C-alpha cells in the first residue's frame, strides 16, 4: 500500500460494510443516477430522429459535441477535485448538466445549434464528475471495503446500460420526448445533490497554476509503472476489441446470420456477464490480483474472434458473456488499486488520465475499424484486434508492480540499512 494513502478507518462510518453505510449508499445513488442519465440521452435523441424532430446529421452533431465536452472537462474536473472539495465538484458539475438538459428540450425540433451548445455543457458536467466520483469513493469508503464498494458501483453502471434503452422506449409510449429529457435533468439533480461530504479534504497548500498541477498529476502517474502499463493495455483493448464490437458486430450479424438479433443478444450477454463478474469480484481477492485482472482484460479477444466466421449465435453470445465477466475482473481491482496506491491529493488527476485515455481514444478506433475492414476485409481486422487484446495485457503484466497492482517501495539507502542493522546491538 502506498504510504501516502490516508483511508477513512472510522468503523462507525461503515457498520456492516459499505452496502450498509448511508454515506456510500448516497454516493451509489448519485453515480447510478448519473449513469442512467448518461445512457438514456442518446436513446431519447434517437427516438427524436424517428419522429422527425431531429435529423440523423443533427443527432451525430449533438452527440459528438457532448463527447467533446466530456473529454475537455475530464482533466479540468480532475484538477478541480484535487484543488477543492470533491463533493463540491460533483455538485456543480451535476447542476450544470441538469440546467443544460432543458435547453436541449427548447432546441428540439427548432434549433440543432441550441441543442448542440447545451450538449457540450451536459458532456462537460458528465466528464467533470467522473474523477471526482472516484476520489470521493476513496474518501467515503474505508480501504478494506473499497473493492466491494467499487463492485457495487460498477454493478449499478451495468444495470443502467441494460435498463436504460428499454425503459426509455417504454416511457416514450406514454410520455413525450420533452418529458423524458426533463427526466434526465432530474437524474442529474439526484447525482448533484445525493452524495455526502467525504471524510477527507485536499490539504491546505499554495495553489500552483493549472498546467503545473496537471504536470504533478502526470508525475504521480509515472510513479506507478503498473498504472501506466495497465492504462496502455486498457486503451488498446478499447480501441480494438471495443471498436470491433461497435462497428463489425452489426455487420457480422447481418452477413453471417441475416438478423440483427445477434447484435442485441451479444450485447445483452455482455451486460449479463459483466453483472456476474461484478458479483464475483466483490468478494474474491486473489493474491496476484493484478495478473488476474489483466487476464480478465485479455478475454476481450474472444469478442472479435467470435465474429471471424459464422460459428453460431449461441457461441457469439457465450463469448460476449465471458468478455463481460472478464472486463469486471479488471475494472473493479483496477479502480480499487488506483484509490489505494495513488497519493490522495492527486487521486482525481490520475483518475482523470484514466478516463481521458481509455475513453478518449475509443473514437479513434471506431473511426479506423470501418475503413480498415473495407481495405483488408473484416476477417483479418478482427484477428488483428484479437491479437492486440491479448498482447497488450500480456505486456502490461511485465511492468513492475503489475502482479498485485501495487507500487514497489524504493529500497532503503545503504546508510539507512546499516543503521537498522545496528539498532538491536545498540539496545
PDB file of N, CA and C in Angstrom, residues 143-190:
ATOM      1  N   UNK A 143     -10.538   1.603   3.226  1.00  0.00           N
ATOM      2  CA  UNK A 143      -9.736   0.890   2.237  1.00  0.00           C
ATOM      3  C   UNK A 143     -10.128  -0.571   2.100  1.00  0.00           C
ATOM      4  N   UNK A 144     -10.358  -1.257   3.216  1.00  0.00           N
ATOM      5  CA  UNK A 144     -10.670  -2.682   3.164  1.00  0.00           C
ATOM      6  C   UNK A 144     -12.037  -2.956   2.550  1.00  0.00           C
ATOM      7  N   UNK A 145     -12.874  -1.945   2.421  1.00  0.00           N
ATOM      8  CA  UNK A 145     -14.220  -2.121   1.860  1.00  0.00           C
ATOM      9  C   UNK A 145     -14.333  -1.628   0.416  1.00  0.00           C
ATOM     10  N   UNK A 146     -13.257  -1.085  -0.125  1.00  0.00           N
ATOM     11  CA  UNK A 146     -13.394  -0.414  -1.424  1.00  0.00           C
ATOM     12  C   UNK A 146     -13.647  -1.377  -2.580  1.00  0.00           C
ATOM     13  N   UNK A 147     -13.087  -2.578  -2.519  1.00  0.00           N
ATOM     14  CA  UNK A 147     -13.342  -3.490  -3.627  1.00  0.00           C
ATOM     15  C   UNK A 147     -14.821  -3.834  -3.704  1.00  0.00           C
ATOM     16  N   UNK A 148     -15.444  -4.087  -2.572  1.00  0.00           N
ATOM     17  CA  UNK A 148     -16.883  -4.358  -2.566  1.00  0.00           C
ATOM     18  C   UNK A 148     -17.669  -3.127  -3.008  1.00  0.00           C
ATOM     19  N   UNK A 149     -17.224  -1.957  -2.583  1.00  0.00           N
ATOM     20  CA  UNK A 149     -17.904  -0.729  -2.975  1.00  0.00           C
ATOM     21  C   UNK A 149     -17.789  -0.497  -4.481  1.00  0.00           C
ATOM     22  N   UNK A 150     -16.592  -0.677  -5.042  1.00  0.00           N
ATOM     23  CA  UNK A 150     -16.409  -0.495  -6.478  1.00  0.00           C
ATOM     24  C   UNK A 150     -17.195  -1.512  -7.277  1.00  0.00           C
ATOM     25  N   UNK A 151     -17.314  -2.739  -6.747  1.00  0.00           N
ATOM     26  CA  UNK A 151     -18.140  -3.737  -7.418  1.00  0.00           C
ATOM     27  C   UNK A 151     -19.599  -3.304  -7.437  1.00  0.00           C
ATOM     28  N   UNK A 152     -20.078  -2.737  -6.330  1.00  0.00           N
ATOM     29  CA  UNK A 152     -21.466  -2.255  -6.285  1.00  0.00           C
ATOM     30  C   UNK A 152     -21.677  -1.101  -7.254  1.00  0.00           C
ATOM     31  N   UNK A 153     -20.687  -0.224  -7.377  1.00  0.00           N
ATOM     32  CA  UNK A 153     -20.799   0.906  -8.295  1.00  0.00           C
ATOM     33  C   UNK A 153     -20.822   0.437  -9.749  1.00  0.00           C
ATOM     34  N   UNK A 154     -19.936  -0.495 -10.087  1.00  0.00           N
ATOM     35  CA  UNK A 154     -19.918  -0.974 -11.473  1.00  0.00           C
ATOM     36  C   UNK A 154     -21.154  -1.828 -11.764  1.00  0.00           C
ATOM     37  N   UNK A 155     -21.681  -2.512 -10.743  1.00  0.00           N
ATOM     38  CA  UNK A 155     -22.922  -3.278 -10.929  1.00  0.00           C
ATOM     39  C   UNK A 155     -24.054  -2.343 -11.333  1.00  0.00           C
ATOM     40  N   UNK A 156     -24.150  -1.196 -10.650  1.00  0.00           N
ATOM     41  CA  UNK A 156     -25.216  -0.258 -10.988  1.00  0.00           C
ATOM     42  C   UNK A 156     -25.025   0.321 -12.379  1.00  0.00           C
ATOM     43  N   UNK A 157     -23.758   0.515 -12.782  1.00  0.00           N
ATOM     44  CA  UNK A 157     -23.490   1.007 -14.134  1.00  0.00           C
ATOM     45  C   UNK A 157     -23.990   0.019 -15.177  1.00  0.00           C
ATOM     46  N   UNK A 158     -23.713  -1.262 -14.954  1.00  0.00           N
ATOM     47  CA  UNK A 158     -24.159  -2.269 -15.918  1.00  0.00           C
ATOM     48  C   UNK A 158     -25.676  -2.391 -15.944  1.00  0.00           C
ATOM     49  N   UNK A 159     -26.300  -2.293 -14.783  1.00  0.00           N
ATOM     50  CA  UNK A 159     -27.763  -2.325 -14.758  1.00  0.00           C
ATOM     51  C   UNK A 159     -28.324  -1.141 -15.540  1.00  0.00           C
ATOM     52  N   UNK A 160     -27.664   0.019 -15.432  1.00  0.00           N
ATOM     53  CA  UNK A 160     -28.105   1.199 -16.178  1.00  0.00           C
ATOM     54  C   UNK A 160     -28.038   0.957 -17.679  1.00  0.00           C
ATOM     55  N   UNK A 161     -26.931   0.364 -18.147  1.00  0.00           N
ATOM     56  CA  UNK A 161     -26.799   0.103 -19.580  1.00  0.00           C
ATOM     57  C   UNK A 161     -27.821  -0.922 -20.054  1.00  0.00           C
ATOM     58  N   UNK A 162     -28.210  -1.817 -19.157  1.00  0.00           N
ATOM     59  CA  UNK A 162     -29.182  -2.847 -19.530  1.00  0.00           C
ATOM     60  C   UNK A 162     -30.600  -2.298 -19.558  1.00  0.00           C
ATOM     61  N   UNK A 163     -30.917  -1.436 -18.579  1.00  0.00           N
ATOM     62  CA  UNK A 163     -32.297  -0.982 -18.436  1.00  0.00           C
ATOM     63  C   UNK A 163     -32.617   0.303 -19.181  1.00  0.00           C
ATOM     64  N   UNK A 164     -31.607   1.177 -19.362  1.00  0.00           N
ATOM     65  CA  UNK A 164     -31.882   2.495 -19.931  1.00  0.00           C
ATOM     66  C   UNK A 164     -32.562   2.430 -21.297  1.00  0.00           C
ATOM     67  N   UNK A 165     -32.076   1.614 -22.266  1.00  0.00           N
ATOM     68  CA  UNK A 165     -32.758   1.602 -23.575  1.00  0.00           C
ATOM     69  C   UNK A 165     -34.206   1.144 -23.480  1.00  0.00           C
ATOM     70  N   UNK A 166     -34.439   0.036 -22.761  1.00  0.00           N
ATOM     71  CA  UNK A 166     -35.801  -0.474 -22.665  1.00  0.00           C
ATOM     72  C   UNK A 166     -36.733   0.468 -21.935  1.00  0.00           C
ATOM     73  N   UNK A 167     -36.263   1.033 -20.827  1.00  0.00           N
ATOM     74  CA  UNK A 167     -37.100   1.970 -20.078  1.00  0.00           C
ATOM     75  C   UNK A 167     -37.416   3.208 -20.908  1.00  0.00           C
ATOM     76  N   UNK A 168     -36.409   3.671 -21.656  1.00  0.00           N
ATOM     77  CA  UNK A 168     -36.631   4.848 -22.497  1.00  0.00           C
ATOM     78  C   UNK A 168     -37.701   4.573 -23.542  1.00  0.00           C
ATOM     79  N   UNK A 169     -37.586   3.420 -24.219  1.00  0.00           N
ATOM     80  CA  UNK A 169     -38.578   3.079 -25.240  1.00  0.00           C
ATOM     81  C   UNK A 169     -39.960   2.898 -24.637  1.00  0.00           C
ATOM     82  N   UNK A 170     -40.013   2.278 -23.457  1.00  0.00           N
ATOM     83  CA  UNK A 170     -41.302   2.057 -22.809  1.00  0.00           C
ATOM     84  C   UNK A 170     -41.948   3.369 -22.389  1.00  0.00           C
ATOM     85  N   UNK A 171     -41.173   4.241 -21.768  1.00  0.00           N
ATOM     86  CA  UNK A 171     -41.717   5.528 -21.326  1.00  0.00           C
ATOM     87  C   UNK A 171     -42.124   6.401 -22.503  1.00  0.00           C
ATOM     88  N   UNK A 172     -41.436   6.218 -23.639  1.00  0.00           N
ATOM     89  CA  UNK A 172     -41.789   7.014 -24.815  1.00  0.00           C
ATOM     90  C   UNK A 172     -43.201   6.719 -25.303  1.00  0.00           C
ATOM     91  N   UNK A 173     -43.729   5.556 -24.940  1.00  0.00           N
ATOM     92  CA  UNK A 173     -45.087   5.210 -25.354  1.00  0.00           C
ATOM     93  C   UNK A 173     -46.137   6.002 -24.602  1.00  0.00           C
ATOM     94  N   UNK A 174     -45.796   6.478 -23.397  1.00  0.00           N
ATOM     95  CA  UNK A 174     -46.789   7.159 -22.566  1.00  0.00           C
ATOM     96  C   UNK A 174     -46.423   8.610 -22.269  1.00  0.00           C
ATOM     97  N   UNK A 175     -45.234   9.023 -22.660  1.00  0.00           N
ATOM     98  CA  UNK A 175     -44.806  10.403 -22.375  1.00  0.00           C
ATOM     99  C   UNK A 175     -44.094  10.965 -23.594  1.00  0.00           C
ATOM    100  N   UNK A 176     -44.109  12.275 -23.720  1.00  0.00           N
ATOM    101  CA  UNK A 176     -43.422  12.923 -24.821  1.00  0.00           C
ATOM    102  C   UNK A 176     -41.917  12.928 -24.618  1.00  0.00           C
ATOM    103  N   UNK A 177     -41.200  13.207 -25.702  1.00  0.00           N
ATOM    104  CA  UNK A 177     -39.740  13.234 -25.614  1.00  0.00           C
ATOM    105  C   UNK A 177     -39.263  14.312 -24.654  1.00  0.00           C
ATOM    106  N   UNK A 178     -39.969  15.422 -24.611  1.00  0.00           N
ATOM    107  CA  UNK A 178     -39.529  16.504 -23.719  1.00  0.00           C
ATOM    108  C   UNK A 178     -39.660  16.078 -22.254  1.00  0.00           C
ATOM    109  N   UNK A 179     -40.651  15.230 -21.959  1.00  0.00           N
ATOM    110  CA  UNK A 179     -40.786  14.712 -20.590  1.00  0.00           C
ATOM    111  C   UNK A 179     -39.606  13.804 -20.256  1.00  0.00           C
ATOM    112  N   UNK A 180     -39.206  12.966 -21.219  1.00  0.00           N
ATOM    113  CA  UNK A 180     -38.067  12.078 -20.978  1.00  0.00           C
ATOM    114  C   UNK A 180     -36.779  12.874 -20.780  1.00  0.00           C
ATOM    115  N   UNK A 181     -36.600  13.910 -21.571  1.00  0.00           N
ATOM    116  CA  UNK A 181     -35.397  14.734 -21.416  1.00  0.00           C
ATOM    117  C   UNK A 181     -35.382  15.433 -20.057  1.00  0.00           C
ATOM    118  N   UNK A 182     -36.532  15.932 -19.642  1.00  0.00           N
ATOM    119  CA  UNK A 182     -36.596  16.552 -18.315  1.00  0.00           C
ATOM    120  C   UNK A 182     -36.358  15.503 -17.219  1.00  0.00           C
ATOM    121  N   UNK A 183     -36.723  14.260 -17.499  1.00  0.00           N
ATOM    122  CA  UNK A 183     -36.416  13.188 -16.554  1.00  0.00           C
ATOM    123  C   UNK A 183     -34.918  12.995 -16.383  1.00  0.00           C
ATOM    124  N   UNK A 184     -34.145  13.117 -17.476  1.00  0.00           N
ATOM    125  CA  UNK A 184     -32.685  13.015 -17.340  1.00  0.00           C
ATOM    126  C   UNK A 184     -32.135  14.202 -16.554  1.00  0.00           C
ATOM    127  N   UNK A 185     -32.770  15.370 -16.685  1.00  0.00           N
ATOM    128  CA  UNK A 185     -32.348  16.518 -15.864  1.00  0.00           C
ATOM    129  C   UNK A 185     -32.570  16.222 -14.384  1.00  0.00           C
ATOM    130  N   UNK A 186     -33.707  15.572 -14.066  1.00  0.00           N
ATOM    131  CA  UNK A 186     -33.967  15.213 -12.675  1.00  0.00           C
ATOM    132  C   UNK A 186     -32.928  14.218 -12.161  1.00  0.00           C
ATOM    133  N   UNK A 187     -32.518  13.289 -13.025  1.00  0.00           N
ATOM    134  CA  UNK A 187     -31.471  12.350 -12.630  1.00  0.00           C
ATOM    135  C   UNK A 187     -30.152  13.071 -12.329  1.00  0.00           C
ATOM    136  N   UNK A 188     -29.838  14.086 -13.121  1.00  0.00           N
ATOM    137  CA  UNK A 188     -28.614  14.855 -12.852  1.00  0.00           C
ATOM    138  C   UNK A 188     -28.729  15.623 -11.539  1.00  0.00           C
ATOM    139  N   UNK A 189     -29.939  16.065 -11.203  1.00  0.00           N
ATOM    140  CA  UNK A 189     -30.116  16.714  -9.900  1.00  0.00           C
ATOM    141  C   UNK A 189     -29.840  15.736  -8.758  1.00  0.00           C
ATOM    142  N   UNK A 190     -30.294  14.500  -8.910  1.00  0.00           N
ATOM    143  CA  UNK A 190     -30.002  13.480  -7.895  1.00  0.00           C
ATOM    144  C   UNK A 190     -28.496  13.267  -7.790  1.00  0.00           C
TER     145      UNK A 190
END
